[in-house]
Coordinates of C-alpha atoms and ligand atoms in Angstrom, one line a residue:
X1 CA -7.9 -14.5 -20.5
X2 CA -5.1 -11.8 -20.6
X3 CA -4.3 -10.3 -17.4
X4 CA -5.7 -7.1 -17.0
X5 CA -4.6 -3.8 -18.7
X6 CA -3.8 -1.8 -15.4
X7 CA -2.8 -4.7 -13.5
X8 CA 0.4 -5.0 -16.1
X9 CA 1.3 -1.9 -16.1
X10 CA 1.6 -1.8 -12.2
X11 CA 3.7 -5.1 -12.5
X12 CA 6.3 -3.1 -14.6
X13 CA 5.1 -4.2 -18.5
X14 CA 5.9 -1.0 -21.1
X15 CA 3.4 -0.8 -23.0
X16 CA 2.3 1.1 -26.8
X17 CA -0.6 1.9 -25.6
X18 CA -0.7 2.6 -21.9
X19 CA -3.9 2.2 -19.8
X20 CA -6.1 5.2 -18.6
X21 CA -8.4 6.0 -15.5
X22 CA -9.0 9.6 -14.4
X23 CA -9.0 10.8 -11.0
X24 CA -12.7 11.9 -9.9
X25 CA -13.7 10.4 -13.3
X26 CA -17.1 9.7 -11.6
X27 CA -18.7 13.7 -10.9
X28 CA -20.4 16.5 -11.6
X29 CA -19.1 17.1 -15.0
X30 CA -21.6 14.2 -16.2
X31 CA -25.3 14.8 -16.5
X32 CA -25.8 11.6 -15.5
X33 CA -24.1 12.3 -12.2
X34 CA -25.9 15.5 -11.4
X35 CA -29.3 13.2 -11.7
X36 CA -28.5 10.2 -9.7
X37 CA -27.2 12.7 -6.8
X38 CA -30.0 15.0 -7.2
X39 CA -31.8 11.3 -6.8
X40 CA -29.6 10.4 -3.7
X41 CA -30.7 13.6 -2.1
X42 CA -26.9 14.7 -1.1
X43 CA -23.5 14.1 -1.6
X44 CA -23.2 11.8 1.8
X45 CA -26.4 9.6 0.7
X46 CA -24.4 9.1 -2.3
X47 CA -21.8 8.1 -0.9
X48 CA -23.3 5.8 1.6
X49 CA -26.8 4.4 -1.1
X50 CA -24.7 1.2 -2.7
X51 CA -27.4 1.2 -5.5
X52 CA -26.5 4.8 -6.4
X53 CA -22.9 4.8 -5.6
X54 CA -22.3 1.8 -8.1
X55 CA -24.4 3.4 -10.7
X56 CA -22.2 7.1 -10.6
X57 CA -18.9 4.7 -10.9
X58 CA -20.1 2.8 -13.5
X59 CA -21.1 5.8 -15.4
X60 CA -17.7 7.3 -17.0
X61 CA -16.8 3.2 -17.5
X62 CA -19.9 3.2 -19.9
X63 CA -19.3 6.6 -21.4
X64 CA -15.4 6.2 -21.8
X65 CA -14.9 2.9 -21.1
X66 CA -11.8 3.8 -19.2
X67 CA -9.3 0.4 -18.1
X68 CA -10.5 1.0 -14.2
X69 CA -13.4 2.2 -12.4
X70 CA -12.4 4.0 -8.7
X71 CA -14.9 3.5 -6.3
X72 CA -17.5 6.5 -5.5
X73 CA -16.4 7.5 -2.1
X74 CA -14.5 10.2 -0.7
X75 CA -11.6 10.7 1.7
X76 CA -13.5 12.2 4.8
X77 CA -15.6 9.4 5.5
X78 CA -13.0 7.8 7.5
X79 CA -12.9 10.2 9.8
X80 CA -16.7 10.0 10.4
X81 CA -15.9 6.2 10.5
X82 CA -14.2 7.0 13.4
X83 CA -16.7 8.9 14.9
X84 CA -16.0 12.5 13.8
X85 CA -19.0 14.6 12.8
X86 CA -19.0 15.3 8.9
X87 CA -20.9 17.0 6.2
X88 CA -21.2 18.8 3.4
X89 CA -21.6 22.5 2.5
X90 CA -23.9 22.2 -1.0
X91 CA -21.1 23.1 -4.3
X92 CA -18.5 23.0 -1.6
X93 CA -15.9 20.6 0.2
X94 CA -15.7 18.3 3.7
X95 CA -16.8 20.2 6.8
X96 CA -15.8 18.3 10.1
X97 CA -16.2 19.1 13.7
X98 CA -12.7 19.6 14.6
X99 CA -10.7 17.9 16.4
X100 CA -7.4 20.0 18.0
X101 CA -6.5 17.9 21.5
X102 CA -5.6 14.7 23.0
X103 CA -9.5 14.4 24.2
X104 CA -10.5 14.9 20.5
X105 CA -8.3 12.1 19.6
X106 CA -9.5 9.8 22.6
X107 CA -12.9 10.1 21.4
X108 CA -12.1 8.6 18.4
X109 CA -13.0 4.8 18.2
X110 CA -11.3 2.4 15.4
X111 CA -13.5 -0.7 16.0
X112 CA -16.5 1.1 14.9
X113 CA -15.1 1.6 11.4
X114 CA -16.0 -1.6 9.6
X115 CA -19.7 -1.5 11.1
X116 CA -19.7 2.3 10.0
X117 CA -18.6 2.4 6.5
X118 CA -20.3 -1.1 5.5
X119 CA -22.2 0.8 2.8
X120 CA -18.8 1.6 0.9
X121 CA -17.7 -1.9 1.1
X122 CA -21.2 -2.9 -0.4
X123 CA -20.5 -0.7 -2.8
X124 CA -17.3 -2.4 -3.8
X125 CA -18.7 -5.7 -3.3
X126 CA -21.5 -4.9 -6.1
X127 CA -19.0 -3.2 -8.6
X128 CA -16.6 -6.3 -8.8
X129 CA -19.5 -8.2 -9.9
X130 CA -20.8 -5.4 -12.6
X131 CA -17.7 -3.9 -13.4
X132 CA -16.6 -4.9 -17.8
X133 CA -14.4 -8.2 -16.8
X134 CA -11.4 -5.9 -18.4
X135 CA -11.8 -3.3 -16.0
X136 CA -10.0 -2.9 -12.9
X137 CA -11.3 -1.9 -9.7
X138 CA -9.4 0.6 -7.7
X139 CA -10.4 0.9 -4.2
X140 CA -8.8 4.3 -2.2
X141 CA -8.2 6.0 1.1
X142 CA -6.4 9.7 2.3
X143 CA -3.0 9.2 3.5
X144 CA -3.0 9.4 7.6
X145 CA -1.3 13.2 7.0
X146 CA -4.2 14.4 4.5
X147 CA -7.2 12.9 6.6
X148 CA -5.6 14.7 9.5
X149 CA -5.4 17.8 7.8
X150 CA -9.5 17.6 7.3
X151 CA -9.8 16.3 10.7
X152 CA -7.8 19.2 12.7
X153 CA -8.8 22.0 10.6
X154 CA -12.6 21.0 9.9
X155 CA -12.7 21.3 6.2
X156 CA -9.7 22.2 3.5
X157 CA -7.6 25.3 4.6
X158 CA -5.2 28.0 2.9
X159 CA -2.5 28.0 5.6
X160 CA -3.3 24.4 7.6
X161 CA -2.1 26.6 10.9
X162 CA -4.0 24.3 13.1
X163 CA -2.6 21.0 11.9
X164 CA 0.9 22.0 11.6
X165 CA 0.6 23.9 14.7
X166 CA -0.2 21.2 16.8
X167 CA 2.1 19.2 14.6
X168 CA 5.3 21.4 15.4
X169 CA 3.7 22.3 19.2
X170 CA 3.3 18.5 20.5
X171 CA 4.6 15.8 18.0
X172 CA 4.1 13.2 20.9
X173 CA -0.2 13.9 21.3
X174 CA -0.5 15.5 17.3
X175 CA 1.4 11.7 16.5
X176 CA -1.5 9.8 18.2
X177 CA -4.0 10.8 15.7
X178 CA -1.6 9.9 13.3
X179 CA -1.4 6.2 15.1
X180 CA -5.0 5.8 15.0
X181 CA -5.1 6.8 11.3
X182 CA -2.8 4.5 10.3
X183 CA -4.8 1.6 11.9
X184 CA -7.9 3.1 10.8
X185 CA -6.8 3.5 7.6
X186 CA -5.3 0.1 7.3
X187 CA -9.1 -2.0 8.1
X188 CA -10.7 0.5 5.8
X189 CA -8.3 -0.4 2.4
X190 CA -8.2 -3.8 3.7
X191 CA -11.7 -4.3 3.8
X192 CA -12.3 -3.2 0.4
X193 CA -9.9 -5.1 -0.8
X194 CA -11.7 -7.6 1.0
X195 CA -15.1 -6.5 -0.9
X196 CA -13.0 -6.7 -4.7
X197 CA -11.1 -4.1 -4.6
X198 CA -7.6 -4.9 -6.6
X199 CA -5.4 -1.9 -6.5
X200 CA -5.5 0.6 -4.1
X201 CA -4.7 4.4 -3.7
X202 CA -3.5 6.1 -1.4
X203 CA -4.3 9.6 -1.8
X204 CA -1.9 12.1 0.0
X205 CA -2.9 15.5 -1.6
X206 CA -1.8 17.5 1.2
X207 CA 1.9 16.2 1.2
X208 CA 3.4 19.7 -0.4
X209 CA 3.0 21.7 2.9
X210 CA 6.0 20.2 5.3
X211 CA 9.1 20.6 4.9
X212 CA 11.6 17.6 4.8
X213 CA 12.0 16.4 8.5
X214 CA 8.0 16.6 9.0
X215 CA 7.5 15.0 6.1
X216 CA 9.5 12.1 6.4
X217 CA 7.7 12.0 10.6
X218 CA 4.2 12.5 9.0
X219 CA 3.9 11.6 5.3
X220 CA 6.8 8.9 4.7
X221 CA 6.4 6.9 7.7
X222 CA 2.4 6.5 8.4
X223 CA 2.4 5.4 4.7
X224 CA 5.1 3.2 5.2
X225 CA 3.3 1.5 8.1
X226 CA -0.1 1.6 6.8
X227 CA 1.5 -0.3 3.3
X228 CA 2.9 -2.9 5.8
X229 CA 0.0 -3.5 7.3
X230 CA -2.0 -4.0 4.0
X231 CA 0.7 -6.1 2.9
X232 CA 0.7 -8.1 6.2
X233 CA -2.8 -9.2 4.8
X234 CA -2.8 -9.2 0.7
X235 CA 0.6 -9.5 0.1
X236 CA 0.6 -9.0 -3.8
X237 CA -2.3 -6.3 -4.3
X238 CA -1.0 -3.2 -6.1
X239 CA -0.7 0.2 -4.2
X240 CA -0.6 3.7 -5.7
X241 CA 0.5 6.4 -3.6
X242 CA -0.1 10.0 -4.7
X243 CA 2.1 12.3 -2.3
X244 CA 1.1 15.7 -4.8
X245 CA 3.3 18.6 -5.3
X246 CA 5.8 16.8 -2.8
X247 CA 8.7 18.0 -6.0
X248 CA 11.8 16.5 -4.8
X249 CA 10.9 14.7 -2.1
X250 CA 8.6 12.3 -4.3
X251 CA 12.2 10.3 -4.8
X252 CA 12.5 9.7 -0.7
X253 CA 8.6 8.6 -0.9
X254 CA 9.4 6.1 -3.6
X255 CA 12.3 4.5 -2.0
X256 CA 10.9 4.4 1.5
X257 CA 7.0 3.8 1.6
X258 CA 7.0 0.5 -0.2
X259 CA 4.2 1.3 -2.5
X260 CA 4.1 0.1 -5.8
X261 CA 3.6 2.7 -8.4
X262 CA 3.5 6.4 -8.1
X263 CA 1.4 8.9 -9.3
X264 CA 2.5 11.9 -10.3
X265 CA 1.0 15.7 -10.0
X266 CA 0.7 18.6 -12.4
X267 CA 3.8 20.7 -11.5
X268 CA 6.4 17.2 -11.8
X269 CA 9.2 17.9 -14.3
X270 CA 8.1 14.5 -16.6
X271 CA 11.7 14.5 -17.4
X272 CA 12.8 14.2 -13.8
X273 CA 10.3 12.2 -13.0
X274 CA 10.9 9.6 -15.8
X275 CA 14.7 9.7 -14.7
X276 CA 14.3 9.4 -11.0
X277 CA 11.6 7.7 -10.4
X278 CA 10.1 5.9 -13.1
X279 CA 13.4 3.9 -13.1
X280 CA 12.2 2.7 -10.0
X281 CA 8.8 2.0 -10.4
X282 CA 5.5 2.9 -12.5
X283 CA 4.1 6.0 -12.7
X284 CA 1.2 7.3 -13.4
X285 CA -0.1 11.2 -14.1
X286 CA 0.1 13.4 -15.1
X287 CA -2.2 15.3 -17.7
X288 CA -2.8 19.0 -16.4
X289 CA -7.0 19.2 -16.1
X290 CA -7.2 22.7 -17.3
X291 CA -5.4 21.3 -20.5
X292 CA -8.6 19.0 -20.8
X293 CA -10.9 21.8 -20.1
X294 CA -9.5 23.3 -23.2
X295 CA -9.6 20.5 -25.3
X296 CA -8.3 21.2 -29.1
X297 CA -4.5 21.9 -29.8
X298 CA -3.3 22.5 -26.2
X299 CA -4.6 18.9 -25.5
X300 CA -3.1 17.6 -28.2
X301 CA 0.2 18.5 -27.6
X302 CA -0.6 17.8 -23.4
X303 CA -1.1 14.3 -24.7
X304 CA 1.7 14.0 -26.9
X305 CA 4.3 15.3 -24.3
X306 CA 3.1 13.3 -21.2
X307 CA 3.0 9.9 -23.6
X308 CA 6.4 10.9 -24.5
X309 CA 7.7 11.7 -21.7
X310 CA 6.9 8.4 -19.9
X311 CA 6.9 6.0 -23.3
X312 CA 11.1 4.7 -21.6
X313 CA 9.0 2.6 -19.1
X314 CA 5.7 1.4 -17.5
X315 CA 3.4 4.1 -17.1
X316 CA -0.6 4.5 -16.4
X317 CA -2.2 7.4 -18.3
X318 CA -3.9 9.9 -15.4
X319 CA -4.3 13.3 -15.0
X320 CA -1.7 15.1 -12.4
X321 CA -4.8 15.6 -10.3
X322 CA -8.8 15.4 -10.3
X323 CA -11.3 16.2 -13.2
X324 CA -12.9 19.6 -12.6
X325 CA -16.8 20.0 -13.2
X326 CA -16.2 22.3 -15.8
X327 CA -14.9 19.9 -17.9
X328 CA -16.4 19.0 -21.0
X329 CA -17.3 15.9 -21.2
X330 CA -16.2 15.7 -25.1
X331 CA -13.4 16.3 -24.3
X332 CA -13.1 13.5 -22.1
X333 CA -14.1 11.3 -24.9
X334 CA -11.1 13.3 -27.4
X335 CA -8.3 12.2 -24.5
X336 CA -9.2 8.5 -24.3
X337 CA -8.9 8.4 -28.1
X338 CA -5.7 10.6 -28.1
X339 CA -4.4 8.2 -26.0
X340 CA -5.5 5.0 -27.2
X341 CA -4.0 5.9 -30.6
X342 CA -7.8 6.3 -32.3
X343 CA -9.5 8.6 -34.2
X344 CA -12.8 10.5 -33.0
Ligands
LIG401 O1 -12.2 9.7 -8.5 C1 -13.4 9.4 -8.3 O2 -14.3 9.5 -9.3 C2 -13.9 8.7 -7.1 C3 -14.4 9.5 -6.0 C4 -13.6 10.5 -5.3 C5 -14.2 11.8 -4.9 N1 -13.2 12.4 -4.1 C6 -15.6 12.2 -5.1 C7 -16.0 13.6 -4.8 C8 -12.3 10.5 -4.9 C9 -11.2 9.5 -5.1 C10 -12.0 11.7 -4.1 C11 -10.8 12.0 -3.5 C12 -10.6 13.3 -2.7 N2 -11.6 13.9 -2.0 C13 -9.4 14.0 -2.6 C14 -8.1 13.5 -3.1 C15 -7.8 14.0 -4.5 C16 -7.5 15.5 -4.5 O3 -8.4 16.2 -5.1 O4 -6.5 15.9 -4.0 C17 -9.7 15.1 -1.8 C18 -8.7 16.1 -1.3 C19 -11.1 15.0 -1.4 C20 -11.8 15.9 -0.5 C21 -12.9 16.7 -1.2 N3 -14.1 16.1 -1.6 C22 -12.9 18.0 -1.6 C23 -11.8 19.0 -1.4 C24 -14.2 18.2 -2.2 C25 -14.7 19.5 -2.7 C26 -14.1 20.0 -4.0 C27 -14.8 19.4 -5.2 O5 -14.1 19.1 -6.2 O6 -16.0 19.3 -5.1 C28 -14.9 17.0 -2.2 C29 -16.2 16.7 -2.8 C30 -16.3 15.6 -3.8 N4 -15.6 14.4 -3.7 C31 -17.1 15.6 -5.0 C32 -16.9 14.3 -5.6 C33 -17.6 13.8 -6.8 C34 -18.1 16.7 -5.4 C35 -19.3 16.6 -4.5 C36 -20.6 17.0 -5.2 O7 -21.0 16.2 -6.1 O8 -21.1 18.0 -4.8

């Protein structure tokens, strides 16, 4: 059998037709989606039903039949892994009980993570077995900086004054919640790598709000460590790291952190990017979603330029960020064929 179509590209093969996945390809843009939640009850028992989690990832595989399938899970639950309260407001995001000292921080308890989040890793467990044999399974986590930015703020934030407060205030006590993500962090990508998983993400979608010196203390080295320790137990197993809207500063991550490919946002100059960094390793991004939304002409020539732009070397077709419910999901269907080189 030929290797699989992801797993080249993230090993450096250029190819025609490049392989696609979409971030949060699996949501409520789908009817099918909307059901099966409304049929899980909430987003959580989603989350944490196996049954229904490996039916909603499966769902745009079927649909699209897209070259990977990313597990159904979301970034918080780590953080309720380790003992944080968590839930969801309905049509809205994460809302956590926040956590803004060093008592906060000692509360929180690592060694409960694998007994706490076994429902995700029987999630994974039951794609690799129903997953198309040429699809990849991506397993994923928040970067240590992102996961604190939910943790310390209790939900997503305009200005993120607590995290970087505390951040700027006390390095020393902000850092040890960094620690404990990283080690968290670490068990949870392991064990789903454990469960099937064969290329990981590591989502970082907060990494545009420090400037240089804080991000190389708080985004570039916690990813750094937490690839080390992954590596210290799969040593070959593909890593994406998606630092988003980091601009210039996405050529420090990809020298430093030791991930494998990069993915890259919305607002990245494609030529830059193919220059500076794809030169160094694959990339993948980094379709604009609204361009999808719109479907027609102005995806078209979306498509056209981001194939373009990256056809010099190895390169995963993505979007620069995720899908957004109000996609249509014809749309969807238009893009895989746009970029597989097919008609509709
Ligand atoms: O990509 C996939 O299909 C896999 C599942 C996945 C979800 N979230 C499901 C989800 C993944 C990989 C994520 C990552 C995620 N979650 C990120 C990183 C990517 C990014 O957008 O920067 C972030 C920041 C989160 C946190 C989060 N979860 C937010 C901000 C929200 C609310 C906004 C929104 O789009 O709804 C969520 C909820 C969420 N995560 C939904 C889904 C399908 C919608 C929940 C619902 O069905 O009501």
């Amino acid at each position: 059998m030929t290797e699989k179509k992801l797993l080249r590209a993230l090993k450096g093969e250029v190819m025609d037709t490049p392989p696609i996945w979409l971030m949060r390809q699996a949501g409520r843009y789908l009817p099918e989606y909307r059901k099966v939640k409304a049929e899980a009850g909430s987003f959580l028992d989603l989350c944490y039903t196996p049954k229904h989690a490996v039916e909603v990832t499966l769902q745009p595989i079927r649909r699209y039949g897209f070259d990977a399938a990313i597990l159904f899970s979301d970034l918080p639950l780590i953080a309720q892994g380790l003992g944080q309260e968590l839930w969801y407001e309905e049509g809205g995001g994460p809302r956590l009980a926040p956590i803004r000292n060093g008592a906060g921080v000692a509360a929180l308890d690592v060694g409960q993570v694998t007994d706490r989040l076994a429902p995700v890793y029987e999630t994974v467990d039951g794609l690799s077995t129903a997953l198309p044999t040429e699809t990849t399974l991506i397993g994923f986590a928040g970067a240590p900086w992102t996961v604190a930015c939910y943790m310390v703020e209790g939900g997503g934030s305009r200005e993120f004054a607590e995290v970087k407060g505390w951040a700027f205030r006390n390095p020393d006590e902000f850092g040890s919640l960094i620690d404990i993500l990283v080690e968290a962090t670490a068990v949870h990508l392991c064990n789903q790598a454990r469960a099937g998983a064969e290329v990981l993400q590591i989502f970082d979608s907060w990494a545009s709000i420090l400037p240089d010196t804080a991000f190389r203390r708080w985004i570039i080295a916690p990813t750094k460590a937490l690839v080390r320790r992954i590596r210290a137990e799969f040593p070959d197993i593909p890593i994406i790291g998606f630092p988003r809207a980091a601009g210039v500063m996405y050529a420090e991550y990809v020298a430093e952190t030791g991930v494998t490919a990069v993915s890259l946002d919305t607002t990245m100059s494609r030529p830059w990017a193919a220059e500076n960094l794809q030169t160094k390793m694959p990339v993948q991004g980094n379709l604009d979603p609204l361009a999808l939304v719109n479907g027609g002409a102005c995806l078209e020539e979306e498509v056209r330029e981001t194939l373009e732009g990256f056809s010099g070397g190895p390169f995963v077709f993505n979007l620069g960020h995720g899908i957004v419910k109000e996609t249509p999901p014809e749309h969807v269907a238009a893009l895989v064929a746009l970029v597989r080189g097919e008609t509709v």
